[in-house]
Each structure stands twice: as C-alpha cells, then as structure tokens.
Amino acid sequence: MARDTHRVMPHPDGGWQVKRDGDQKASHRTDIKSDAEKLARPISRNQGTELQIHGKNGVIQRSDSHGNDPNPPKDKK
C-alpha cells in the first residue's frame, strides 16, 4: 500500500519546498531547510501523512510517520 507523504526537499529554483506526493506545486517554499521542516511537521500531523526530510542530494535523511503506521513499534513490557 502506498503511503501518503509530505516531503521537505530542495526546490529546483533554489531554497527548500514542502510538497505532498502527487501535487504539481509545492505548498510552501523557504530559503532555509529548518523553516521548511517547521512548516511541514504540523501539516503532516494534521493530515496524518508520512513526513520525509531530504538532503541537498535528494536522499531521504529522516522519516516520521504521522498516520497509520503499517509497521508500528512493538510495546516493550
């Protein structure tokens, strides 16, 4: 099953963008990566999506699940 994902990634024209998979345009664009992350996290939580943070080279650096995780961590008792 494909996950619904928001991504913080480099914008082709410079800076950083917050973009949901399948959307044509970024919902936000910033000069600084940390600003894009601050915008993306509450959006992802509110919409129950996965949040993936990419590096300048496009490789995923971090991933946070804010939706229904198909592989949740097991409770330690």
PDB file of N, CA and C in Angstrom, residues 1-58:
ATOM      1  N   MET A   1       0.843  -1.175   0.000  1.00  0.00           N
ATOM      2  CA  MET A   1       0.000   0.000   0.000  1.00  0.00           C
ATOM      3  C   MET A   1       0.894   1.247   0.000  1.00  0.00           C
ATOM      4  N   ALA A   2       0.627   2.152  -0.902  1.00  0.00           N
ATOM      5  CA  ALA A   2       1.404   3.393  -0.999  1.00  0.00           C
ATOM      6  C   ALA A   2       1.039   4.311   0.160  1.00  0.00           C
ATOM      7  N   ARG A   3       2.034   4.963   0.698  1.00  0.00           N
ATOM      8  CA  ARG A   3       1.821   5.904   1.798  1.00  0.00           C
ATOM      9  C   ARG A   3       1.579   7.296   1.245  1.00  0.00           C
ATOM     10  N   ASP A   4       0.737   8.027   1.935  1.00  0.00           N
ATOM     11  CA  ASP A   4       0.517   9.433   1.615  1.00  0.00           C
ATOM     12  C   ASP A   4       1.647  10.197   2.302  1.00  0.00           C
ATOM     13  N   THR A   5       2.429  10.961   1.545  1.00  0.00           N
ATOM     14  CA  THR A   5       3.662  11.534   2.075  1.00  0.00           C
ATOM     15  C   THR A   5       3.809  13.010   1.765  1.00  0.00           C
ATOM     16  N   HIS A   6       4.246  13.768   2.773  1.00  0.00           N
ATOM     17  CA  HIS A   6       4.728  15.130   2.588  1.00  0.00           C
ATOM     18  C   HIS A   6       6.247  15.061   2.617  1.00  0.00           C
ATOM     19  N   ARG A   7       6.891  15.883   1.818  1.00  0.00           N
ATOM     20  CA  ARG A   7       8.345  15.877   1.742  1.00  0.00           C
ATOM     21  C   ARG A   7       8.907  17.283   1.874  1.00  0.00           C
ATOM     22  N   VAL A   8      10.027  17.377   2.596  1.00  0.00           N
ATOM     23  CA  VAL A   8      10.838  18.593   2.606  1.00  0.00           C
ATOM     24  C   VAL A   8      12.016  18.264   1.714  1.00  0.00           C
ATOM     25  N   MET A   9      12.155  19.017   0.626  1.00  0.00           N
ATOM     26  CA  MET A   9      13.178  18.700  -0.363  1.00  0.00           C
ATOM     27  C   MET A   9      13.659  19.963  -1.056  1.00  0.00           C
ATOM     28  N   PRO A  10      14.831  19.883  -1.692  1.00  0.00           N
ATOM     29  CA  PRO A  10      15.328  21.062  -2.400  1.00  0.00           C
ATOM     30  C   PRO A  10      14.357  21.478  -3.513  1.00  0.00           C
ATOM     31  N   HIS A  11      14.193  22.783  -3.672  1.00  0.00           N
ATOM     32  CA  HIS A  11      13.375  23.304  -4.766  1.00  0.00           C
ATOM     33  C   HIS A  11      14.276  23.481  -5.986  1.00  0.00           C
ATOM     34  N   PRO A  12      13.798  23.144  -7.174  1.00  0.00           N
ATOM     35  CA  PRO A  12      14.643  23.253  -8.370  1.00  0.00           C
ATOM     36  C   PRO A  12      15.200  24.655  -8.627  1.00  0.00           C
ATOM     37  N   ASP A  13      14.484  25.688  -8.174  1.00  0.00           N
ATOM     38  CA  ASP A  13      14.929  27.066  -8.401  1.00  0.00           C
ATOM     39  C   ASP A  13      15.668  27.650  -7.200  1.00  0.00           C
ATOM     40  N   GLY A  14      16.036  26.795  -6.248  1.00  0.00           N
ATOM     41  CA  GLY A  14      16.749  27.241  -5.056  1.00  0.00           C
ATOM     42  C   GLY A  14      15.867  27.228  -3.833  1.00  0.00           C
ATOM     43  N   GLY A  15      16.479  27.080  -2.687  1.00  0.00           N
ATOM     44  CA  GLY A  15      15.727  27.022  -1.438  1.00  0.00           C
ATOM     45  C   GLY A  15      15.157  25.634  -1.206  1.00  0.00           C
ATOM     46  N   TRP A  16      14.146  25.584  -0.349  1.00  0.00           N
ATOM     47  CA  TRP A  16      13.540  24.325   0.069  1.00  0.00           C
ATOM     48  C   TRP A  16      12.041  24.391  -0.107  1.00  0.00           C
ATOM     49  N   GLN A  17      11.434  23.244  -0.370  1.00  0.00           N
ATOM     50  CA  GLN A  17       9.997  23.193  -0.571  1.00  0.00           C
ATOM     51  C   GLN A  17       9.357  22.115   0.297  1.00  0.00           C
ATOM     52  N   VAL A  18       8.081  22.355   0.629  1.00  0.00           N
ATOM     53  CA  VAL A  18       7.234  21.360   1.268  1.00  0.00           C
ATOM     54  C   VAL A  18       6.246  20.929   0.200  1.00  0.00           C
ATOM     55  N   LYS A  19       6.243  19.642  -0.103  1.00  0.00           N
ATOM     56  CA  LYS A  19       5.422  19.165  -1.204  1.00  0.00           C
ATOM     57  C   LYS A  19       4.809  17.822  -0.855  1.00  0.00           C
ATOM     58  N   ARG A  20       3.539  17.662  -1.160  1.00  0.00           N
ATOM     59  CA  ARG A  20       2.841  16.392  -0.945  1.00  0.00           C
ATOM     60  C   ARG A  20       2.955  15.561  -2.218  1.00  0.00           C
ATOM     61  N   ASP A  21       3.192  14.277  -2.062  1.00  0.00           N
ATOM     62  CA  ASP A  21       3.294  13.401  -3.229  1.00  0.00           C
ATOM     63  C   ASP A  21       2.039  13.530  -4.093  1.00  0.00           C
ATOM     64  N   GLY A  22       2.240  13.645  -5.384  1.00  0.00           N
ATOM     65  CA  GLY A  22       1.139  13.755  -6.332  1.00  0.00           C
ATOM     66  C   GLY A  22       0.753  15.183  -6.667  1.00  0.00           C
ATOM     67  N   ASP A  23       1.177  16.149  -5.858  1.00  0.00           N
ATOM     68  CA  ASP A  23       0.853  17.557  -6.136  1.00  0.00           C
ATOM     69  C   ASP A  23       1.821  18.117  -7.174  1.00  0.00           C
ATOM     70  N   GLN A  24       1.332  19.008  -8.003  1.00  0.00           N
ATOM     71  CA  GLN A  24       2.156  19.636  -9.026  1.00  0.00           C
ATOM     72  C   GLN A  24       3.072  20.704  -8.437  1.00  0.00           C
ATOM     73  N   LYS A  25       2.539  21.459  -7.479  1.00  0.00           N
ATOM     74  CA  LYS A  25       3.293  22.574  -6.902  1.00  0.00           C
ATOM     75  C   LYS A  25       3.551  22.342  -5.419  1.00  0.00           C
ATOM     76  N   ALA A  26       4.588  22.980  -4.933  1.00  0.00           N
ATOM     77  CA  ALA A  26       4.898  22.942  -3.505  1.00  0.00           C
ATOM     78  C   ALA A  26       3.857  23.768  -2.741  1.00  0.00           C
ATOM     79  N   SER A  27       3.523  23.329  -1.533  1.00  0.00           N
ATOM     80  CA  SER A  27       2.596  24.117  -0.714  1.00  0.00           C
ATOM     81  C   SER A  27       3.322  25.275  -0.047  1.00  0.00           C
ATOM     82  N   HIS A  28       4.634  25.112   0.203  1.00  0.00           N
ATOM     83  CA  HIS A  28       5.456  26.168   0.797  1.00  0.00           C
ATOM     84  C   HIS A  28       6.854  26.117   0.201  1.00  0.00           C
ATOM     85  N   ARG A  29       7.480  27.276   0.174  1.00  0.00           N
ATOM     86  CA  ARG A  29       8.871  27.360  -0.283  1.00  0.00           C
ATOM     87  C   ARG A  29       9.608  28.323   0.641  1.00  0.00           C
ATOM     88  N   THR A  30      10.788  27.900   1.113  1.00  0.00           N
ATOM     89  CA  THR A  30      11.569  28.715   2.040  1.00  0.00           C
ATOM     90  C   THR A  30      13.022  28.773   1.590  1.00  0.00           C
ATOM     91  N   ASP A  31      13.756  29.698   2.154  1.00  0.00           N
ATOM     92  CA  ASP A  31      15.187  29.797   1.870  1.00  0.00           C
ATOM     93  C   ASP A  31      15.993  28.815   2.719  1.00  0.00           C
ATOM     94  N   ILE A  32      15.466  28.498   3.913  1.00  0.00           N
ATOM     95  CA  ILE A  32      16.202  27.686   4.881  1.00  0.00           C
ATOM     96  C   ILE A  32      15.469  26.369   5.131  1.00  0.00           C
ATOM     97  N   LYS A  33      16.215  25.272   5.136  1.00  0.00           N
ATOM     98  CA  LYS A  33      15.643  23.940   5.319  1.00  0.00           C
ATOM     99  C   LYS A  33      14.882  23.831   6.639  1.00  0.00           C
ATOM    100  N   SER A  34      15.443  24.345   7.720  1.00  0.00           N
ATOM    101  CA  SER A  34      14.784  24.224   9.028  1.00  0.00           C
ATOM    102  C   SER A  34      13.425  24.926   9.045  1.00  0.00           C
ATOM    103  N   ASP A  35      13.294  26.016   8.290  1.00  0.00           N
ATOM    104  CA  ASP A  35      11.999  26.698   8.191  1.00  0.00           C
ATOM    105  C   ASP A  35      10.976  25.814   7.474  1.00  0.00           C
ATOM    106  N   ALA A  36      11.419  25.130   6.438  1.00  0.00           N
ATOM    107  CA  ALA A  36      10.525  24.215   5.706  1.00  0.00           C
ATOM    108  C   ALA A  36      10.081  23.066   6.612  1.00  0.00           C
ATOM    109  N   GLU A  37      11.008  22.553   7.429  1.00  0.00           N
ATOM    110  CA  GLU A  37      10.663  21.478   8.366  1.00  0.00           C
ATOM    111  C   GLU A  37       9.629  21.952   9.383  1.00  0.00           C
ATOM    112  N   LYS A  38       9.800  23.178   9.894  1.00  0.00           N
ATOM    113  CA  LYS A  38       8.864  23.727  10.879  1.00  0.00           C
ATOM    114  C   LYS A  38       7.461  23.887  10.293  1.00  0.00           C
ATOM    115  N   LEU A  39       7.375  24.180   9.011  1.00  0.00           N
ATOM    116  CA  LEU A  39       6.081  24.297   8.337  1.00  0.00           C
ATOM    117  C   LEU A  39       5.481  22.919   8.048  1.00  0.00           C
ATOM    118  N   ALA A  40       6.333  21.982   7.651  1.00  0.00           N
ATOM    119  CA  ALA A  40       5.858  20.665   7.194  1.00  0.00           C
ATOM    120  C   ALA A  40       5.339  19.788   8.321  1.00  0.00           C
ATOM    121  N   ARG A  41       5.984  19.818   9.484  1.00  0.00           N
ATOM    122  CA  ARG A  41       5.627  18.892  10.572  1.00  0.00           C
ATOM    123  C   ARG A  41       4.158  19.033  11.008  1.00  0.00           C
ATOM    124  N   PRO A  42       3.655  20.232  11.326  1.00  0.00           N
ATOM    125  CA  PRO A  42       2.241  20.320  11.721  1.00  0.00           C
ATOM    126  C   PRO A  42       1.269  19.967  10.585  1.00  0.00           C
ATOM    127  N   ILE A  43       1.660  20.266   9.351  1.00  0.00           N
ATOM    128  CA  ILE A  43       0.815  19.895   8.206  1.00  0.00           C
ATOM    129  C   ILE A  43       0.704  18.378   8.134  1.00  0.00           C
ATOM    130  N   SER A  44       1.834  17.691   8.245  1.00  0.00           N
ATOM    131  CA  SER A  44       1.852  16.235   8.180  1.00  0.00           C
ATOM    132  C   SER A  44       1.057  15.621   9.336  1.00  0.00           C
ATOM    133  N   ARG A  45       1.220  16.159  10.538  1.00  0.00           N
ATOM    134  CA  ARG A  45       0.469  15.649  11.694  1.00  0.00           C
ATOM    135  C   ARG A  45      -1.030  15.832  11.481  1.00  0.00           C
ATOM    136  N   ASN A  46      -1.422  17.023  11.040  1.00  0.00           N
ATOM    137  CA  ASN A  46      -2.833  17.347  10.844  1.00  0.00           C
ATOM    138  C   ASN A  46      -3.477  16.450   9.788  1.00  0.00           C
ATOM    139  N   GLN A  47      -2.731  16.135   8.735  1.00  0.00           N
ATOM    140  CA  GLN A  47      -3.284  15.359   7.638  1.00  0.00           C
ATOM    141  C   GLN A  47      -2.975  13.869   7.744  1.00  0.00           C
ATOM    142  N   GLY A  48      -2.238  13.473   8.799  1.00  0.00           N
ATOM    143  CA  GLY A  48      -1.966  12.060   9.038  1.00  0.00           C
ATOM    144  C   GLY A  48      -1.106  11.420   7.967  1.00  0.00           C
ATOM    145  N   THR A  49      -0.090  12.151   7.508  1.00  0.00           N
ATOM    146  CA  THR A  49       0.767  11.640   6.445  1.00  0.00           C
ATOM    147  C   THR A  49       2.159  11.311   6.976  1.00  0.00           C
ATOM    148  N   GLU A  50       2.912  10.605   6.160  1.00  0.00           N
ATOM    149  CA  GLU A  50       4.329  10.368   6.421  1.00  0.00           C
ATOM    150  C   GLU A  50       5.064  11.677   6.110  1.00  0.00           C
ATOM    151  N   LEU A  51       6.108  11.985   6.870  1.00  0.00           N
ATOM    152  CA  LEU A  51       6.934  13.155   6.589  1.00  0.00           C
ATOM    153  C   LEU A  51       8.348  12.681   6.314  1.00  0.00           C
ATOM    154  N   GLN A  52       8.853  13.011   5.141  1.00  0.00           N
ATOM    155  CA  GLN A  52      10.217  12.630   4.779  1.00  0.00           C
ATOM    156  C   GLN A  52      11.037  13.886   4.535  1.00  0.00           C
ATOM    157  N   ILE A  53      12.197  13.939   5.210  1.00  0.00           N
ATOM    158  CA  ILE A  53      13.113  15.069   5.091  1.00  0.00           C
ATOM    159  C   ILE A  53      14.276  14.626   4.209  1.00  0.00           C
ATOM    160  N   HIS A  54      14.492  15.332   3.108  1.00  0.00           N
ATOM    161  CA  HIS A  54      15.551  15.001   2.162  1.00  0.00           C
ATOM    162  C   HIS A  54      16.746  15.931   2.358  1.00  0.00           C
ATOM    163  N   GLY A  55      17.914  15.471   1.951  1.00  0.00           N
ATOM    164  CA  GLY A  55      19.117  16.298   1.939  1.00  0.00           C
ATOM    165  C   GLY A  55      19.249  17.022   0.615  1.00  0.00           C
ATOM    166  N   LYS A  56      20.292  17.833   0.483  1.00  0.00           N
ATOM    167  CA  LYS A  56      20.527  18.574  -0.767  1.00  0.00           C
ATOM    168  C   LYS A  56      20.653  17.663  -1.975  1.00  0.00           C
ATOM    169  N   ASN A  57      21.175  16.443  -1.740  1.00  0.00           N
ATOM    170  CA  ASN A  57      21.365  15.492  -2.836  1.00  0.00           C
ATOM    171  C   ASN A  57      20.098  14.693  -3.147  1.00  0.00           C
ATOM    172  N   GLY A  58      19.007  14.959  -2.418  1.00  0.00           N
ATOM    173  CA  GLY A  58      17.742  14.283  -2.672  1.00  0.00           C
ATOM    174  C   GLY A  58      17.532  13.000  -1.873  1.00  0.00           C
TER     175      GLY A  58
END
